[in-house]
Structures are given as structure tokens and as C-alpha cells.
Amino acid sequence: MQTNLPSRGSRGSRGSWGSRSPGNSVRLTRRGRLALVVSGAVLVGTAVAVPLLTFTDNGPPTGPRTLVIPEGWRAGQVYDAIDKALALPAGSTKQAVAKADLKLPSAAEGNPEGYLFPATYPVRAGATPQSLLALMVDTAEKKFEGAPIAAGAQRNSMNLYQAVTVASIVQAEAASKADMAKVARVVFNRLERGMPLQMDSTLNYALNRSTARTTAADTRVESPYNSYQRMGLPPTPIDNPGEDAMHAAINPAPGDWLYFVTVKPGDTRFTADYAQHQRNVAEFNAWQRTHSAQPPK
């Protein structure tokens, strides 16, 4: 089955849609959680902590310095990390992007989001924001533009930029590496059926935040990244995915799933049946209530 994914240039024509059950708004949330909005009330889990920079800065370095970019970091987080690594004023790397002459695909329109490949990078003497950004983009190019990735994107009726965009959603939504290919299948199944993605990971990107607590008002935000109000994929990647997410995006698991929810750590459930999904969400909400009521150890 082919997936008719919209090109970046078509995002302005995306309309609103409806795939909601009467009385409830169903939405896929960050890290695979799915919640119900009932009369404006939201039942969701706790936000996922953003990893901290692992660049060592306790005194003068005794060996080669390194900068670790975790999978799933957004461009803004990478810029801040480079500023810190090079002891530059905040905002220096962001300002340097325009003059960095990065080797990005034309569809990116100069925006490196999705192509700042997560890895450990050396911070050598004389390093600049431009040199580190270029190293990350060159690494992404080598990882993404090989024959297997290109063939996989074509097999799923995507261009490479769209494949990176799907991978960024998978990176943000999947609770584990094992879930990634299934999350990718949910994305494709929803796109193929003309359903909204309704994922909080894209909405959080629009609002420049990382949280699982989304209100009904949030879902009405005017943004091309609002996958409640816009059809298809967001206009750009929403983070910088790693190799596992990229491979999942071009090799989605077989399945008819349309919904998924992480009921508790290690227990993510996928289903095509809305009634079953509601039962799974009820278990998720019950688990959250029970554990949020427990005193911290």
C-alpha cells in the first residue's frame, strides 16, 4: 500500500479534520501516551525529562574534549550545547546558522532541524559553531543518504526529507527502541486513512516545550506543527533522530494499529480498535492516579 505524504510546499493547503469520537477528543501524546480530553479535562502522565548536556566542564580538560548530542534533541538544544562547549554567549550558534553554509537538502530551506545528527563529537582547538554544525550535518548526510535509506524512503512513497520527518516523530513518540517500528506504522496508517496525527510531540514543538500535559486550548494553536488542526506531516522534522528511529521510519512494522498508549513503563499497547484503546487508556489513567498518589521514596 502506498502512502501519499504531502510535500513541504503543500502544507499551506492543509485543512482541519475530524476523527474524534462523540464527546471525546482522542490524541496521541509524546512518548506514545494517548489521553482523552473530556469536557476540557486532560488525563495524562508526567512529562519526560530532557537529558542534560554531557560535555565535561569541571576545570581544564585533561584530554580531547567531546560534545555528546543525545537522540531526540531539538536544534535549539544543540545550539545551546555548542554555545556552552565553546564558552560563547547564549544565542551565538543560532545566529551562526545562516552563514554556516550547511549541506542541507533543498526542502530544508536552510533549517538544520533533523540533520544535526546525535553522536559524540570532538571539540578541537579552534572549533567554531559553523565547524561543529557542519560536522553534524555531514554526519547526517552520510547516515541518511546511503542506498538502503534512500531505497527505504522510496519504498514507502517518501522523499528523504519526509523520511527524516517521520523518524523525528518516531524518536519523540516511542517509549523504547522496540516500539519504534510500531509507532512508525501508526503514523503511516493514519496518513493513509486521511486521519490527523494528533501527536503532542508536534504540538510541543510548536510551543517550544517538552511536556505531556496538553490542554484543549493548546490544540487550537495556529501553527503548521499543530497536528490537531493540520493534515499530514509537519513541515519540518521536530527533532534530530538517531539511526534506530530512521530505520523504523523506512521499515515500519506490519500491522493495522491506529492508536497506542504506554499504560505503564514497559507496557505500550497498540490497537486498531477504538473501544479497546479506550480500555487501555482507562488502565493508563488508573495507573497514573495510583502512582502519583504514592509518597516519594
Short mmCIF file of C-alpha atoms in Angstrom, two decimals:
data_model
loop_
_atom_site.label_atom_id
_atom_site.label_comp_id
_atom_site.label_asym_id
_atom_site.label_seq_id
_atom_site.Cartn_x
_atom_site.Cartn_y
_atom_site.Cartn_z
CA MET A 1 0.00 0.00 0.00
CA GLN A 2 1.36 3.40 -0.90
CA THR A 3 1.49 6.35 1.45
CA ASN A 4 0.55 9.67 -0.10
CA LEU A 5 2.65 12.01 2.03
CA PRO A 6 2.29 15.75 1.42
CA SER A 7 5.26 17.68 0.16
CA ARG A 8 6.57 20.57 2.21
CA GLY A 9 5.13 23.04 -0.22
CA SER A 10 1.59 21.75 0.31
CA ARG A 11 1.36 22.47 4.00
CA GLY A 12 -0.43 25.75 3.47
CA SER A 13 -3.37 23.95 1.91
CA ARG A 14 -3.86 21.50 4.73
CA GLY A 15 -7.26 21.84 6.29
CA SER A 16 -8.69 20.80 9.60
CA TRP A 17 -10.19 17.40 10.02
CA GLY A 18 -12.22 15.29 12.39
CA SER A 19 -11.51 11.79 13.62
CA ARG A 20 -12.91 12.19 17.07
CA SER A 21 -15.47 10.06 18.81
CA PRO A 22 -18.55 11.89 20.11
CA GLY A 23 -17.81 13.69 23.36
CA ASN A 24 -14.12 12.83 23.37
CA SER A 25 -11.02 14.12 21.63
CA VAL A 26 -8.51 11.35 21.04
CA ARG A 27 -4.90 12.35 20.77
CA LEU A 28 -1.57 10.63 20.56
CA THR A 29 0.77 12.14 23.09
CA ARG A 30 4.52 12.39 23.43
CA ARG A 31 6.34 9.11 24.15
CA GLY A 32 3.41 7.11 22.85
CA ARG A 33 0.95 8.10 25.54
CA LEU A 34 -2.60 8.75 24.49
CA ALA A 35 -5.09 10.68 26.58
CA LEU A 36 -8.74 11.65 26.44
CA VAL A 37 -9.92 15.23 26.62
CA VAL A 38 -13.37 15.14 28.18
CA SER A 39 -15.18 18.45 28.69
CA GLY A 40 -11.85 20.24 28.74
CA ALA A 41 -10.22 17.99 31.35
CA VAL A 42 -6.99 16.24 30.45
CA LEU A 43 -5.72 13.00 31.94
CA VAL A 44 -2.09 12.48 31.07
CA GLY A 45 1.18 11.25 32.50
CA THR A 46 4.18 13.16 33.68
CA ALA A 47 6.46 14.92 31.25
CA VAL A 48 9.55 13.16 30.01
CA ALA A 49 12.74 14.71 31.30
CA VAL A 50 15.04 16.21 28.70
CA PRO A 51 18.57 14.79 29.00
CA LEU A 52 21.29 17.16 30.10
CA LEU A 53 24.42 18.01 28.19
CA THR A 54 27.20 15.57 28.96
CA PHE A 55 30.05 17.87 27.94
CA THR A 56 32.64 17.73 30.73
CA ASP A 57 33.47 21.20 32.05
CA ASN A 58 34.84 20.59 35.53
CA GLY A 59 38.03 22.56 35.23
CA PRO A 60 40.62 22.41 32.46
CA PRO A 61 40.26 19.32 30.27
CA THR A 62 42.95 16.69 30.61
CA GLY A 63 42.35 15.19 27.15
CA PRO A 64 40.38 15.80 23.98
CA ARG A 65 37.05 17.44 24.76
CA THR A 66 33.86 15.92 23.42
CA LEU A 67 30.30 17.10 22.95
CA VAL A 68 27.54 14.49 23.22
CA ILE A 69 24.30 15.21 21.36
CA PRO A 70 21.57 12.79 22.54
CA GLU A 71 18.98 11.33 20.19
CA GLY A 72 15.85 13.45 20.01
CA TRP A 73 17.38 16.79 20.90
CA ARG A 74 15.90 19.74 19.04
CA ALA A 75 18.05 22.19 17.13
CA GLY A 76 17.66 24.79 19.88
CA GLN A 77 19.10 22.40 22.44
CA VAL A 78 22.02 21.61 20.15
CA TYR A 79 22.71 25.32 19.65
CA ASP A 80 22.75 25.89 23.41
CA ALA A 81 25.09 22.93 23.90
CA ILE A 82 27.54 24.27 21.32
CA ASP A 83 27.47 27.70 22.96
CA LYS A 84 28.34 26.08 26.26
CA ALA A 85 31.03 23.85 24.79
CA LEU A 86 32.75 26.80 23.13
CA ALA A 87 32.11 29.21 26.04
CA LEU A 88 30.19 31.57 23.77
CA PRO A 89 27.39 33.99 24.67
CA ALA A 90 23.95 32.42 24.52
CA GLY A 91 22.48 32.63 21.04
CA SER A 92 25.82 32.67 19.21
CA THR A 93 25.37 29.34 17.47
CA LYS A 94 21.80 30.09 16.45
CA GLN A 95 22.99 33.30 14.82
CA ALA A 96 25.78 31.40 13.05
CA VAL A 97 23.43 29.01 11.24
CA ALA A 98 22.65 31.46 8.42
CA LYS A 99 26.32 31.85 7.49
CA ALA A 100 27.39 28.25 8.15
CA ASP A 101 26.78 27.14 4.52
CA LEU A 102 25.46 23.75 5.66
CA LYS A 103 24.94 21.00 3.10
CA LEU A 104 21.22 20.59 3.66
CA PRO A 105 18.57 19.27 1.25
CA SER A 106 16.72 22.00 -0.62
CA ALA A 107 13.49 21.03 1.15
CA ALA A 108 15.04 22.12 4.46
CA GLU A 109 15.25 25.72 3.27
CA GLY A 110 18.32 26.31 5.44
CA ASN A 111 16.78 24.85 8.61
CA PRO A 112 19.10 22.11 10.01
CA GLU A 113 16.43 20.56 12.26
CA GLY A 114 16.59 16.80 11.71
CA TYR A 115 20.14 16.91 10.34
CA LEU A 116 22.13 17.68 13.49
CA PHE A 117 22.95 14.02 13.90
CA PRO A 118 23.07 12.74 17.50
CA ALA A 119 26.56 11.44 18.28
CA THR A 120 29.72 12.22 20.24
CA TYR A 121 31.75 14.96 18.54
CA PRO A 122 35.30 16.14 19.22
CA VAL A 123 35.69 19.76 20.26
CA ARG A 124 39.13 20.59 18.93
CA ALA A 125 41.14 23.75 19.36
CA GLY A 126 39.82 26.39 17.01
CA ALA A 127 36.38 24.83 16.73
CA THR A 128 33.59 27.23 15.82
CA PRO A 129 29.80 26.95 15.76
CA GLN A 130 29.99 26.67 11.98
CA SER A 131 32.53 23.84 12.09
CA LEU A 132 30.57 21.82 14.65
CA LEU A 133 27.27 22.32 12.84
CA ALA A 134 28.87 21.32 9.56
CA LEU A 135 30.31 18.17 11.16
CA MET A 136 26.85 17.18 12.46
CA VAL A 137 25.15 17.81 9.12
CA ASP A 138 27.88 15.95 7.21
CA THR A 139 27.45 13.01 9.60
CA ALA A 140 23.69 13.01 8.98
CA GLU A 141 24.27 13.11 5.23
CA LYS A 142 26.49 10.04 5.42
CA LYS A 143 23.99 8.20 7.61
CA PHE A 144 20.84 9.14 5.71
CA GLU A 145 21.80 9.28 2.07
CA GLY A 146 23.10 5.74 1.64
CA ALA A 147 21.36 3.40 -0.76
CA PRO A 148 19.40 1.42 1.91
CA ILE A 149 17.86 4.57 3.42
CA ALA A 150 17.06 6.13 0.06
CA ALA A 151 15.52 2.87 -1.18
CA GLY A 152 13.51 2.50 2.01
CA ALA A 153 12.10 6.01 1.69
CA GLN A 154 11.14 5.38 -1.93
CA ARG A 155 9.55 2.07 -0.99
CA ASN A 156 7.24 3.96 1.37
CA SER A 157 6.46 6.67 -1.22
CA MET A 158 8.52 9.30 0.57
CA ASN A 159 11.42 11.52 -0.27
CA LEU A 160 14.36 11.53 2.14
CA TYR A 161 13.30 14.72 3.91
CA GLN A 162 9.87 13.26 4.64
CA ALA A 163 11.52 10.09 5.95
CA VAL A 164 13.62 12.17 8.37
CA THR A 165 10.45 13.98 9.46
CA VAL A 166 8.70 10.67 10.19
CA ALA A 167 11.81 9.47 12.05
CA SER A 168 11.76 12.60 14.21
CA ILE A 169 8.17 11.85 15.24
CA VAL A 170 9.06 8.23 15.95
CA GLN A 171 12.02 9.39 18.05
CA ALA A 172 9.77 11.66 20.11
CA GLU A 173 6.85 9.27 20.49
CA ALA A 174 8.30 5.79 21.00
CA ALA A 175 8.74 4.72 24.60
CA SER A 176 11.53 2.30 23.63
CA LYS A 177 13.59 1.15 20.67
CA ALA A 178 11.34 -1.92 20.43
CA ASP A 179 8.28 0.31 19.91
CA MET A 180 9.74 2.44 17.14
CA ALA A 181 8.69 0.37 14.13
CA LYS A 182 5.15 0.07 15.52
CA VAL A 183 4.90 3.82 16.12
CA ALA A 184 6.06 4.36 12.53
CA ARG A 185 3.27 2.05 11.35
CA VAL A 186 0.69 4.08 13.30
CA VAL A 187 1.96 7.23 11.58
CA PHE A 188 1.64 5.64 8.14
CA ASN A 189 -1.75 4.08 8.88
CA ARG A 190 -3.15 7.42 9.99
CA LEU A 191 -1.75 9.21 6.96
CA GLU A 192 -3.08 6.56 4.60
CA ARG A 193 -6.55 6.84 6.08
CA GLY A 194 -6.62 10.62 5.99
CA MET A 195 -6.64 10.80 9.79
CA PRO A 196 -4.93 13.53 11.77
CA LEU A 197 -1.74 12.51 13.53
CA GLN A 198 -2.87 14.34 16.71
CA MET A 199 0.52 13.92 18.35
CA ASP A 200 1.62 16.10 21.20
CA SER A 201 5.23 15.84 20.09
CA THR A 202 4.46 18.08 17.10
CA LEU A 203 2.37 20.47 19.18
CA ASN A 204 5.10 20.69 21.81
CA TYR A 205 7.50 21.65 19.05
CA ALA A 206 5.20 24.48 18.01
CA LEU A 207 5.02 25.69 21.62
CA ASN A 208 8.77 25.16 22.24
CA ARG A 209 8.24 22.90 25.22
CA SER A 210 8.51 19.27 26.29
CA THR A 211 5.51 18.08 28.27
CA ALA A 212 2.73 15.52 28.20
CA ARG A 213 0.26 17.99 29.71
CA THR A 214 -1.71 19.34 26.79
CA THR A 215 -5.00 21.19 27.12
CA ALA A 216 -7.85 21.57 24.69
CA ALA A 217 -6.78 25.21 24.23
CA ASP A 218 -3.29 24.08 23.23
CA THR A 219 -4.74 22.03 20.38
CA ARG A 220 -6.25 25.17 18.85
CA VAL A 221 -2.89 26.93 18.48
CA GLU A 222 -2.33 28.30 14.99
CA SER A 223 0.81 26.56 13.76
CA PRO A 224 1.80 24.33 10.85
CA TYR A 225 3.11 21.95 13.54
CA ASN A 226 -0.32 21.59 15.15
CA SER A 227 -1.22 18.07 14.04
CA TYR A 228 -4.67 18.50 15.56
CA GLN A 229 -5.53 21.27 13.10
CA ARG A 230 -3.33 20.44 10.10
CA MET A 231 -3.34 17.43 7.83
CA GLY A 232 -0.33 15.24 7.18
CA LEU A 233 3.23 15.58 8.35
CA PRO A 234 4.62 18.72 9.99
CA PRO A 235 6.58 20.97 7.63
CA THR A 236 9.98 20.01 9.06
CA PRO A 237 11.41 17.39 11.41
CA ILE A 238 10.64 18.13 15.06
CA ASP A 239 13.95 16.90 16.49
CA ASN A 240 17.15 15.19 15.43
CA PRO A 241 16.51 11.44 15.18
CA GLY A 242 19.06 8.68 15.56
CA GLU A 243 19.69 5.66 13.37
CA ASP A 244 17.16 3.41 15.12
CA ALA A 245 14.33 5.87 14.53
CA MET A 246 15.41 6.37 10.94
CA HIS A 247 15.42 2.65 10.24
CA ALA A 248 11.97 2.35 11.85
CA ALA A 249 10.66 5.15 9.62
CA ILE A 250 11.64 3.28 6.44
CA ASN A 251 10.82 -0.18 7.80
CA PRO A 252 7.55 0.18 9.72
CA ALA A 253 6.27 -2.98 11.36
CA PRO A 254 3.32 -4.71 9.68
CA GLY A 255 0.07 -4.00 11.49
CA ASP A 256 -3.27 -2.21 11.35
CA TRP A 257 -2.77 -0.15 14.52
CA LEU A 258 -4.22 3.35 14.77
CA TYR A 259 -3.81 4.01 18.49
CA PHE A 260 -1.16 3.40 21.10
CA VAL A 261 -0.67 4.18 24.75
CA THR A 262 2.07 3.42 27.25
CA VAL A 263 -0.06 2.13 30.13
CA LYS A 264 2.96 1.91 32.42
CA PRO A 265 6.73 1.68 31.93
CA GLY A 266 7.49 -1.27 29.66
CA ASP A 267 3.84 -1.77 28.66
CA THR A 268 2.92 0.02 25.44
CA ARG A 269 -0.25 -1.24 23.77
CA PHE A 270 -1.13 -0.83 20.11
CA THR A 271 -4.57 -1.41 18.67
CA ALA A 272 -6.83 -0.63 15.72
CA ASP A 273 -9.95 -0.93 17.87
CA TYR A 274 -11.08 2.32 19.45
CA ALA A 275 -13.08 0.61 22.21
CA GLN A 276 -10.05 -1.48 23.18
CA HIS A 277 -7.94 1.62 23.12
CA GLN A 278 -10.35 3.35 25.50
CA ARG A 279 -9.94 0.45 27.91
CA ASN A 280 -6.16 0.75 27.62
CA VAL A 281 -6.37 4.48 28.33
CA ALA A 282 -8.53 3.78 31.38
CA GLU A 283 -5.80 1.48 32.69
CA PHE A 284 -3.21 4.16 31.97
CA ASN A 285 -5.18 6.78 33.89
CA ALA A 286 -5.74 4.37 36.81
CA TRP A 287 -2.02 3.55 36.93
CA GLN A 288 -1.17 7.26 36.90
CA ARG A 289 -3.59 8.05 39.72
CA THR A 290 -2.26 5.21 41.86
CA HIS A 291 1.39 6.07 41.41
CA SER A 292 1.02 9.83 41.62
CA ALA A 293 -0.67 9.33 44.99
CA GLN A 294 2.28 7.38 46.39
CA PRO A 295 4.73 9.39 48.51
CA PRO A 296 8.24 9.72 47.04
CA LYS A 297 10.77 7.22 48.29
#
